[in-house]
C-alpha cells in the first residue's frame, strides 16, 4: 500500500511540474498577470477573476474593472468575459485579453 501511495505522489509531482509556465496566471492578481503576460510577449491570455467571496455584485465588478485596467495599460484588449456558475452560484469569470 505504501508503494502505491508513493507511486501516486511521484506521478502527481511529475504532472504538476510539466504544466505550462503560463498556467500560473490563474493564481495571481490581475496586475501581476498582466505584467507577466506583457513580459512574455503573449498575444493572448486568459485569467480567472474570482467572485466567490465578498459582495458578488459590486466586488466582482470592481475586480473586473481592475483587471481590465491592468491589461489595458499594457496594450491588451478584452476579447471575452465568460461567467462561471456552479450549482446556481456565480463563482467568477474567465477573462480573455489579446494584443491587437
XYZ file of C-alpha atoms in Angstrom:
100
model
C 0.000 0.000 0.000
C 2.823 2.394 0.852
C 4.474 1.766 -2.527
C 1.191 2.556 -4.274
C 0.890 5.868 -2.404
C 4.490 6.745 -3.233
C 3.910 5.974 -6.918
C 0.781 8.163 -6.930
C 2.680 11.014 -5.269
C 5.508 10.775 -7.790
C 3.051 10.721 -10.714
C 1.224 13.772 -9.349
C 4.507 15.637 -8.936
C 5.582 14.780 -12.479
C 2.280 16.013 -13.897
C 2.352 19.228 -11.861
C 5.875 20.104 -12.945
C 5.048 19.506 -16.609
C 2.286 22.156 -16.735
C 2.943 25.168 -18.981
C 4.580 28.147 -17.299
C 1.666 30.466 -18.075
C -0.779 28.230 -16.144
C 0.277 30.162 -13.037
C -1.585 33.203 -14.344
C -4.734 31.858 -12.693
C -3.242 32.141 -9.212
C -2.062 35.767 -9.423
C -3.516 39.239 -9.168
C -4.618 40.823 -12.449
C -1.767 43.334 -12.187
C 0.833 40.586 -11.794
C -0.766 38.517 -14.571
C -0.774 41.490 -16.950
C 2.850 42.266 -16.143
C 3.944 38.669 -16.756
C 1.892 38.354 -19.963
C 3.422 41.555 -21.353
C 6.939 40.496 -20.339
C 6.442 37.112 -22.040
C 5.013 38.927 -25.077
C 1.901 36.725 -25.088
C -0.509 37.556 -27.912
C -3.486 36.451 -25.799
C -4.053 35.469 -22.195
C -6.978 34.197 -20.105
C -7.178 34.902 -16.388
C -9.586 33.977 -13.609
C -11.379 36.753 -11.716
C -12.859 35.318 -8.535
C -16.340 36.334 -7.384
C -16.905 33.625 -4.785
C -16.272 35.709 -1.669
C -17.272 39.169 -0.572
C -20.012 41.071 -2.345
C -20.605 39.259 -5.629
C -22.184 42.138 -7.493
C -20.076 45.214 -6.697
C -16.996 43.250 -5.630
C -16.940 41.284 -8.881
C -17.495 44.445 -10.930
C -14.619 46.171 -9.152
C -12.367 43.150 -9.707
C -13.236 43.054 -13.406
C -12.597 46.795 -13.749
C -9.222 46.436 -12.039
C -8.274 43.540 -14.331
C -9.355 45.443 -17.451
C -7.300 48.473 -16.394
C -4.205 46.367 -15.649
C -4.284 44.742 -19.080
C -5.294 47.905 -20.988
C -2.287 49.740 -19.560
C -0.093 47.083 -21.204
C -1.812 47.238 -24.598
C -4.302 44.371 -24.244
C -7.987 44.480 -25.212
C -10.851 42.469 -23.730
C -11.909 39.616 -26.019
C -14.334 37.734 -23.784
C -15.740 37.670 -20.261
C -17.283 34.270 -19.501
C -19.056 33.822 -16.162
C -18.629 30.504 -14.400
C -21.677 29.378 -12.426
C -21.657 26.285 -10.250
C -24.820 24.962 -8.589
C -26.594 28.216 -9.419
C -23.947 30.401 -7.747
C -21.604 32.779 -9.549
C -18.043 31.665 -8.827
C -16.109 34.044 -11.055
C -15.151 34.899 -14.603
C -12.718 33.647 -17.202
C -11.492 36.823 -18.900
C -9.538 36.693 -22.152
C -7.384 39.574 -23.392
C -5.388 39.950 -26.594
C -2.918 42.353 -28.080
C -4.076 43.796 -31.413
